[in-house]
N, C-alpha and C. Protein backbone atom coordinates (compact mmCIF):
# COMPACT_ATOMS: atom_id res chain seq x y z
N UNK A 1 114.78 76.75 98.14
CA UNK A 1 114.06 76.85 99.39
C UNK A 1 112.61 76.42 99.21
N UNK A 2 111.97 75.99 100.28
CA UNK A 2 110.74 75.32 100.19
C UNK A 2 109.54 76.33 101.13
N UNK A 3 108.59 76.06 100.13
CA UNK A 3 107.70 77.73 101.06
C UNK A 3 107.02 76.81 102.34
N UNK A 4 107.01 78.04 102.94
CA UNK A 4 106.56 77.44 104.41
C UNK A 4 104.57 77.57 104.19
N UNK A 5 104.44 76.68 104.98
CA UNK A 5 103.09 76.43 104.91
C UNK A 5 102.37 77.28 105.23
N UNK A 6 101.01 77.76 104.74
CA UNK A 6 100.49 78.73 105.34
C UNK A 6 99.04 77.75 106.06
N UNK A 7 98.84 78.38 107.17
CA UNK A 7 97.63 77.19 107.95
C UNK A 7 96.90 78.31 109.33
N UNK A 8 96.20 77.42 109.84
CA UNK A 8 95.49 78.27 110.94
C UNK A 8 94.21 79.35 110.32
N UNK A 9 94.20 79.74 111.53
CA UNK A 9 92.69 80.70 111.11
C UNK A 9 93.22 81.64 109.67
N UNK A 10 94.29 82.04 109.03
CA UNK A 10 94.94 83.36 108.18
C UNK A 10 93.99 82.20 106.84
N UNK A 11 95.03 80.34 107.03
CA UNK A 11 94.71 80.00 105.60
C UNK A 11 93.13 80.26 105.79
N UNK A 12 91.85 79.88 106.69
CA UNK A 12 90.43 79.56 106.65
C UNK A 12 90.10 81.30 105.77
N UNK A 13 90.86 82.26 106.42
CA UNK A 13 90.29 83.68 105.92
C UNK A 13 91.00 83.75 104.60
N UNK A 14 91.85 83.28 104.10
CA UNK A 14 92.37 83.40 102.67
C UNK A 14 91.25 82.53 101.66
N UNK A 15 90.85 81.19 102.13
CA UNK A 15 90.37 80.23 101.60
C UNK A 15 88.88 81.28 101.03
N UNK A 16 88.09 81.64 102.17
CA UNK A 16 87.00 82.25 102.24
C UNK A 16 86.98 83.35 101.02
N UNK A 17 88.38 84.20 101.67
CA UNK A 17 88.13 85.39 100.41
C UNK A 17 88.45 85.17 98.95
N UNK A 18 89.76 84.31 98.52
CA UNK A 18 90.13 83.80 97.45
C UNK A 18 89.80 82.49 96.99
N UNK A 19 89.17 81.77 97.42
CA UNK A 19 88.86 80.50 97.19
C UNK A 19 90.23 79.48 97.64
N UNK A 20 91.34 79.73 98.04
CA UNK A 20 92.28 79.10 98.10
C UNK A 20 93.28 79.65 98.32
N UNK A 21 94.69 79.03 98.94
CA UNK A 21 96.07 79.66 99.44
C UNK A 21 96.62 79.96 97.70
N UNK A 22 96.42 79.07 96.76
CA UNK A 22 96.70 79.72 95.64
C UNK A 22 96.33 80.54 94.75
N UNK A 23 95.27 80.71 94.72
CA UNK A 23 94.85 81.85 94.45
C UNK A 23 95.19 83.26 94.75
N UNK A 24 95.45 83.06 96.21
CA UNK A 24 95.26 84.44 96.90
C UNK A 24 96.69 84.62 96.67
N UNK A 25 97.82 83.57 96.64
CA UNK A 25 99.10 84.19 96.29
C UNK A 25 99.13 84.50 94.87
N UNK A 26 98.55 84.01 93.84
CA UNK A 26 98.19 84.95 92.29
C UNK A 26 98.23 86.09 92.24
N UNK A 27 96.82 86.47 93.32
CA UNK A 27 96.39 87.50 93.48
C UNK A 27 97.17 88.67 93.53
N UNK A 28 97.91 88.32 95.09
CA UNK A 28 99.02 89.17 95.51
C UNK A 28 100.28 89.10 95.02
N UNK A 29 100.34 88.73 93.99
CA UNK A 29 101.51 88.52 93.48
C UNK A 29 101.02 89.39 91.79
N UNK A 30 100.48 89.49 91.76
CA UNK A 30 99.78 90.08 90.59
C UNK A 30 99.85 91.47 90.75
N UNK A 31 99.16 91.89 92.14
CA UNK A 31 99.29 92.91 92.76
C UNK A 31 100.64 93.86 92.63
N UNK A 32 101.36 92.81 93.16
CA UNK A 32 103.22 93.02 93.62
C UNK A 32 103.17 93.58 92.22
N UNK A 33 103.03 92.66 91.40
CA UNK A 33 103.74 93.33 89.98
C UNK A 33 103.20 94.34 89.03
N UNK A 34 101.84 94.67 89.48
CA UNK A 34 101.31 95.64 88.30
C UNK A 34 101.71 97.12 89.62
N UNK A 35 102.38 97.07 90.44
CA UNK A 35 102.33 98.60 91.18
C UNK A 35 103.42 99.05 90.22
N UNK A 36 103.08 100.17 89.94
CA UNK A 36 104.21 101.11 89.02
C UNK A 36 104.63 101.92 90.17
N UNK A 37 105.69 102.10 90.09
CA UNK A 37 106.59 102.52 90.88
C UNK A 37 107.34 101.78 91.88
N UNK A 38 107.50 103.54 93.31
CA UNK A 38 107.64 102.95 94.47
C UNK A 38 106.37 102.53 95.45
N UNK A 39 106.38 101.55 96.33
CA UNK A 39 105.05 100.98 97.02
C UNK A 39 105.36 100.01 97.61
N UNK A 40 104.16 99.82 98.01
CA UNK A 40 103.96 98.37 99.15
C UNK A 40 102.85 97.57 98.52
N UNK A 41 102.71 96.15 98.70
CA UNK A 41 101.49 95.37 98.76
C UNK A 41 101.14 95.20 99.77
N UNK A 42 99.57 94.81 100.05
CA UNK A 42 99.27 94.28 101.45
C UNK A 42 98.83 93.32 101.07
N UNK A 43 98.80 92.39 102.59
CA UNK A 43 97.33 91.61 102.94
C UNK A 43 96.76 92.46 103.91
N UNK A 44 95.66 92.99 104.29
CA UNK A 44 94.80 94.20 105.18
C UNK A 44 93.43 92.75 105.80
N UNK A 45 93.42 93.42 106.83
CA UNK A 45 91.93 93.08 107.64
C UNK A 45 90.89 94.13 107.62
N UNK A 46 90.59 94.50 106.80
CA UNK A 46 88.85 95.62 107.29
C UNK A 46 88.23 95.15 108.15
N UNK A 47 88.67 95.83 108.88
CA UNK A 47 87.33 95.93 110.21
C UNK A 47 85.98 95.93 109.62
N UNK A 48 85.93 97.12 109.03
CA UNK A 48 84.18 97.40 108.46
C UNK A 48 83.75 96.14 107.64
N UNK A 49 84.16 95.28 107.14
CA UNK A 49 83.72 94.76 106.21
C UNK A 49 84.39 92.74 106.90
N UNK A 50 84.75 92.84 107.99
CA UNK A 50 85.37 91.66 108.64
C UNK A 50 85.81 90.87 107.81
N UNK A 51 86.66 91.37 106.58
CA UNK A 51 87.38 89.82 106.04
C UNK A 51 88.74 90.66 105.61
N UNK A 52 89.64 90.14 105.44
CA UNK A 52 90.94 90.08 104.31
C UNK A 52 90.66 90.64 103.09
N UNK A 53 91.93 91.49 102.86
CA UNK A 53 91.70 91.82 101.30
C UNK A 53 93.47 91.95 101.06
N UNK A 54 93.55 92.19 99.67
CA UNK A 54 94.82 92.70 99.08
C UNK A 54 94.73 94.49 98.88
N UNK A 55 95.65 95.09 99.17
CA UNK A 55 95.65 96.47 98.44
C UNK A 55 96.90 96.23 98.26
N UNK A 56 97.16 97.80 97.62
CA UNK A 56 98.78 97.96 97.15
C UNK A 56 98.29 100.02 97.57
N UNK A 57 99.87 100.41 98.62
CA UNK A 57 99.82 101.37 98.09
C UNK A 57 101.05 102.28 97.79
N UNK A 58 101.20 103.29 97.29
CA UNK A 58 102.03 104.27 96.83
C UNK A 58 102.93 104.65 97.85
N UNK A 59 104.72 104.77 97.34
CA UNK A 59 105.48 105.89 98.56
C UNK A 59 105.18 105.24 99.68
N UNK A 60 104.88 106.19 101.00
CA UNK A 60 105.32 106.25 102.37
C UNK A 60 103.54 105.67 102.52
N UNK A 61 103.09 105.51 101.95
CA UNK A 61 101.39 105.20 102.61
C UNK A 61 101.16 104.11 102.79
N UNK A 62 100.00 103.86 104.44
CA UNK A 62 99.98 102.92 104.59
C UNK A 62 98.37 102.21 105.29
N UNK A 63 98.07 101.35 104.86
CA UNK A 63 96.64 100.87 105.30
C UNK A 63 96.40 101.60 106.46
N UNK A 64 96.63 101.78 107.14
CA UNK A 64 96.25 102.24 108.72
C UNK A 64 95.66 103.59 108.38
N UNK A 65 96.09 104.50 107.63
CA UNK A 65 95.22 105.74 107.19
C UNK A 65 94.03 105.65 106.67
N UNK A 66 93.77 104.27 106.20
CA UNK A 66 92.03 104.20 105.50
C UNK A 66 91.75 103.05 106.58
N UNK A 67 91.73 103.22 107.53
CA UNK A 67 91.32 102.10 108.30
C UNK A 67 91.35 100.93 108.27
N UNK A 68 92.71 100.43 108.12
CA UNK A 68 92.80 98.78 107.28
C UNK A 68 93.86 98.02 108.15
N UNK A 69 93.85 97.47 108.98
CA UNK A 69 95.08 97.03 109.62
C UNK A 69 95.65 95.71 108.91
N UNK A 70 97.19 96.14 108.89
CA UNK A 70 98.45 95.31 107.83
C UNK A 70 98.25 93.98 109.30
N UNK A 71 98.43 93.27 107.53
CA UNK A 71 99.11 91.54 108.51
C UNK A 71 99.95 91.07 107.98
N UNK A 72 100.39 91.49 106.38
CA UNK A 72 101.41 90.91 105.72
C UNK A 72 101.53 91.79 104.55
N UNK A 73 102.73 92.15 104.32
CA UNK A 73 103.59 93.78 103.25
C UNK A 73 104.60 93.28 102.32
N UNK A 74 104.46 93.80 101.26
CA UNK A 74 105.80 93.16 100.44
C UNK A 74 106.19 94.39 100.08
N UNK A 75 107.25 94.70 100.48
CA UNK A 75 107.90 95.83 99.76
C UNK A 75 108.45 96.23 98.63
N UNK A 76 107.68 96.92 97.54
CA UNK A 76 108.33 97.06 96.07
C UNK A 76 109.08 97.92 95.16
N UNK A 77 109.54 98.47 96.47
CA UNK A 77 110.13 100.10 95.94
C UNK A 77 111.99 98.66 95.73
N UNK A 78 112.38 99.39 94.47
CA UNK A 78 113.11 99.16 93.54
C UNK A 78 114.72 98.72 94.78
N UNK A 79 114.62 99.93 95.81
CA UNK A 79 115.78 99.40 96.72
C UNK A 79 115.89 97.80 97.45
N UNK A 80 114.42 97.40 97.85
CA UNK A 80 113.98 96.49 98.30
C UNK A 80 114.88 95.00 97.73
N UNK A 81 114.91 95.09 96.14
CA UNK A 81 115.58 93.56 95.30
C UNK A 81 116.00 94.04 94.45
N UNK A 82 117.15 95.41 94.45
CA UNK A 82 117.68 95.56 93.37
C UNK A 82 118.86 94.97 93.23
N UNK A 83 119.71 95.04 93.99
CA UNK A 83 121.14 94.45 94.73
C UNK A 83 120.83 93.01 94.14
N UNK A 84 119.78 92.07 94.92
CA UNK A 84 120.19 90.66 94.74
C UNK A 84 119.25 90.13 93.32
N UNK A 85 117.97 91.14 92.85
CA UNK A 85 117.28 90.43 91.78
C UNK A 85 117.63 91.35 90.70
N UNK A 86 118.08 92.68 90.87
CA UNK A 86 118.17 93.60 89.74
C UNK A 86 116.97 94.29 89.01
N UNK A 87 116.40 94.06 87.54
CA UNK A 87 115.21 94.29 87.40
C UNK A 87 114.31 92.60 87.43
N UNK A 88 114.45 91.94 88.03
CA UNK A 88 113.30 90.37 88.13
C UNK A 88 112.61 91.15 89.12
N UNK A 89 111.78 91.83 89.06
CA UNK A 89 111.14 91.72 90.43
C UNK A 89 109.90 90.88 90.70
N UNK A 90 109.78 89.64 89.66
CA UNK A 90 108.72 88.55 89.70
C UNK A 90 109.79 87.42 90.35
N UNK A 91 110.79 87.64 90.30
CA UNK A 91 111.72 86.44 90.76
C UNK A 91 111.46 86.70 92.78
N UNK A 92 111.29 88.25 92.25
CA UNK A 92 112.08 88.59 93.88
C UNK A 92 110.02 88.45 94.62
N UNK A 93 108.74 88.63 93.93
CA UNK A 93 108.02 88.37 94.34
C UNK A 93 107.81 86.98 94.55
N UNK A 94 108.04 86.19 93.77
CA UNK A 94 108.10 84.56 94.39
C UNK A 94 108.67 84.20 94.80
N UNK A 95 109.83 84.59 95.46
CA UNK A 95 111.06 84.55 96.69
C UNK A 95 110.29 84.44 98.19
N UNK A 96 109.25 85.93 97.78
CA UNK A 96 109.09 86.21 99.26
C UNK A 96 108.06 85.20 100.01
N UNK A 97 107.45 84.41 99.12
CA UNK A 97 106.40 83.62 99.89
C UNK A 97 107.00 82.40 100.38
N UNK A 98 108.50 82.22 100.34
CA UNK A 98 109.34 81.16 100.96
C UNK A 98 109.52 81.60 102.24
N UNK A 99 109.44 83.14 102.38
CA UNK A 99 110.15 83.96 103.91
C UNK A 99 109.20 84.14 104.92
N UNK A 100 107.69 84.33 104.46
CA UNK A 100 106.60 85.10 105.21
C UNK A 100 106.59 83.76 106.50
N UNK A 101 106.21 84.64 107.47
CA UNK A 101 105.90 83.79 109.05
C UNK A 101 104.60 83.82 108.96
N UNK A 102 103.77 82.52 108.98
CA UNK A 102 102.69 82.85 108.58
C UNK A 102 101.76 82.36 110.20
N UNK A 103 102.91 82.71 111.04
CA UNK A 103 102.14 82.07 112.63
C UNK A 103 102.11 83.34 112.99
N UNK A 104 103.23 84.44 112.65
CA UNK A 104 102.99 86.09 112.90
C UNK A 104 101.99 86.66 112.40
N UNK A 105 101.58 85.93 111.13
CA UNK A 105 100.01 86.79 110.35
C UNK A 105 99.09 86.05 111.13
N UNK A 106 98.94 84.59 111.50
CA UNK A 106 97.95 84.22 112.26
C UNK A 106 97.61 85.27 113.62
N UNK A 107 98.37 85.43 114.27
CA UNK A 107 98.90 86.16 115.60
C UNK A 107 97.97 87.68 114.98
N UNK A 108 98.63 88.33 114.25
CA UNK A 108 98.15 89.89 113.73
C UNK A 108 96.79 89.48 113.45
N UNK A 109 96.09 89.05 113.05
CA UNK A 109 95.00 88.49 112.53
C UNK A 109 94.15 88.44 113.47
N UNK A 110 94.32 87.43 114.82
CA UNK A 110 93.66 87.39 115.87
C UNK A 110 93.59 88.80 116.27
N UNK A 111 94.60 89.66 116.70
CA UNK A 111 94.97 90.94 117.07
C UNK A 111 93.68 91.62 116.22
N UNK A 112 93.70 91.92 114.79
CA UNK A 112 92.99 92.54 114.05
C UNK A 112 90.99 92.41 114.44
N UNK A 113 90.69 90.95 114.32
CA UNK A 113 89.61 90.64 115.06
C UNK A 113 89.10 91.20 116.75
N UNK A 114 89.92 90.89 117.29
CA UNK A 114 89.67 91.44 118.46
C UNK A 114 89.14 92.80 118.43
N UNK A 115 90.54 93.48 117.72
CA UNK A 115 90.21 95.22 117.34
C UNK A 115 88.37 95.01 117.28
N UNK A 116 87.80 94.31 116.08
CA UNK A 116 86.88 94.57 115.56
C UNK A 116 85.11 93.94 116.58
N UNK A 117 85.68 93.17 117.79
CA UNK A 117 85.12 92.24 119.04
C UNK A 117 85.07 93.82 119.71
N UNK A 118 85.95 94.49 120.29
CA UNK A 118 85.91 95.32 121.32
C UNK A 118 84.95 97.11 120.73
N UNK A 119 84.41 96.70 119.34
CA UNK A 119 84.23 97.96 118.94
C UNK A 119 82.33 98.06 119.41
């Protein structure tokens, strides 16, 4: 499969914070793999701070409790790619950047800004 392009205002805010669409998938992919355990990765919008970032967090938690609104999640709890990757879960993290809609993160993104226009 061939990864779908990432473009629009998401790539200009990736470019800005990571220097580049590759980078920032390093990044988050780096992320993906050093979470021990069960968890999530993000891509997050801070309001307070108006740009993109990566977190990762633990269990059932989720950006929205520290004020961070999600635009894009990889899920790493073990149920997520055990069935089809087993233990690869670097196979099953470079899988997912073939799947992401990256006109839905554009979309959440605008959404997220606004949030931060109307405050």
């Amino acid at each position: 499969r061939k990864e779908i392009k990432c473009d629009g205002e998401i790539l200009a805010e990736l470019n800005r914070t990571f220097g580049s669409y590759d980078k920032f998938k390093e990044e988050f992919s780096k992320a993906a793999l050093g979470l021990f355990g069960s968890g999530w990765t993000w891509l997050v919008y801070d309001v307070k701070k108006n740009k993109v970032e990566i977190i990762t967090t633990a269990n059932q938690d989720c950006p929205l409790s520290i004020g961070k609104i999600p635009l894009l999640t990889l899920d790493v709890w073990e149920h997520a790619y055990y069935l089809k990757y087993q233990n690869r879960r670097a196979e099953y993290v470079e899988n997912f950047f073939q799947v992401i809609n990256w006109e839905k993160v554009n979309e959440l993104l605008n959404g997220a800004k606004n949030v931060k226009a109307k405050k």
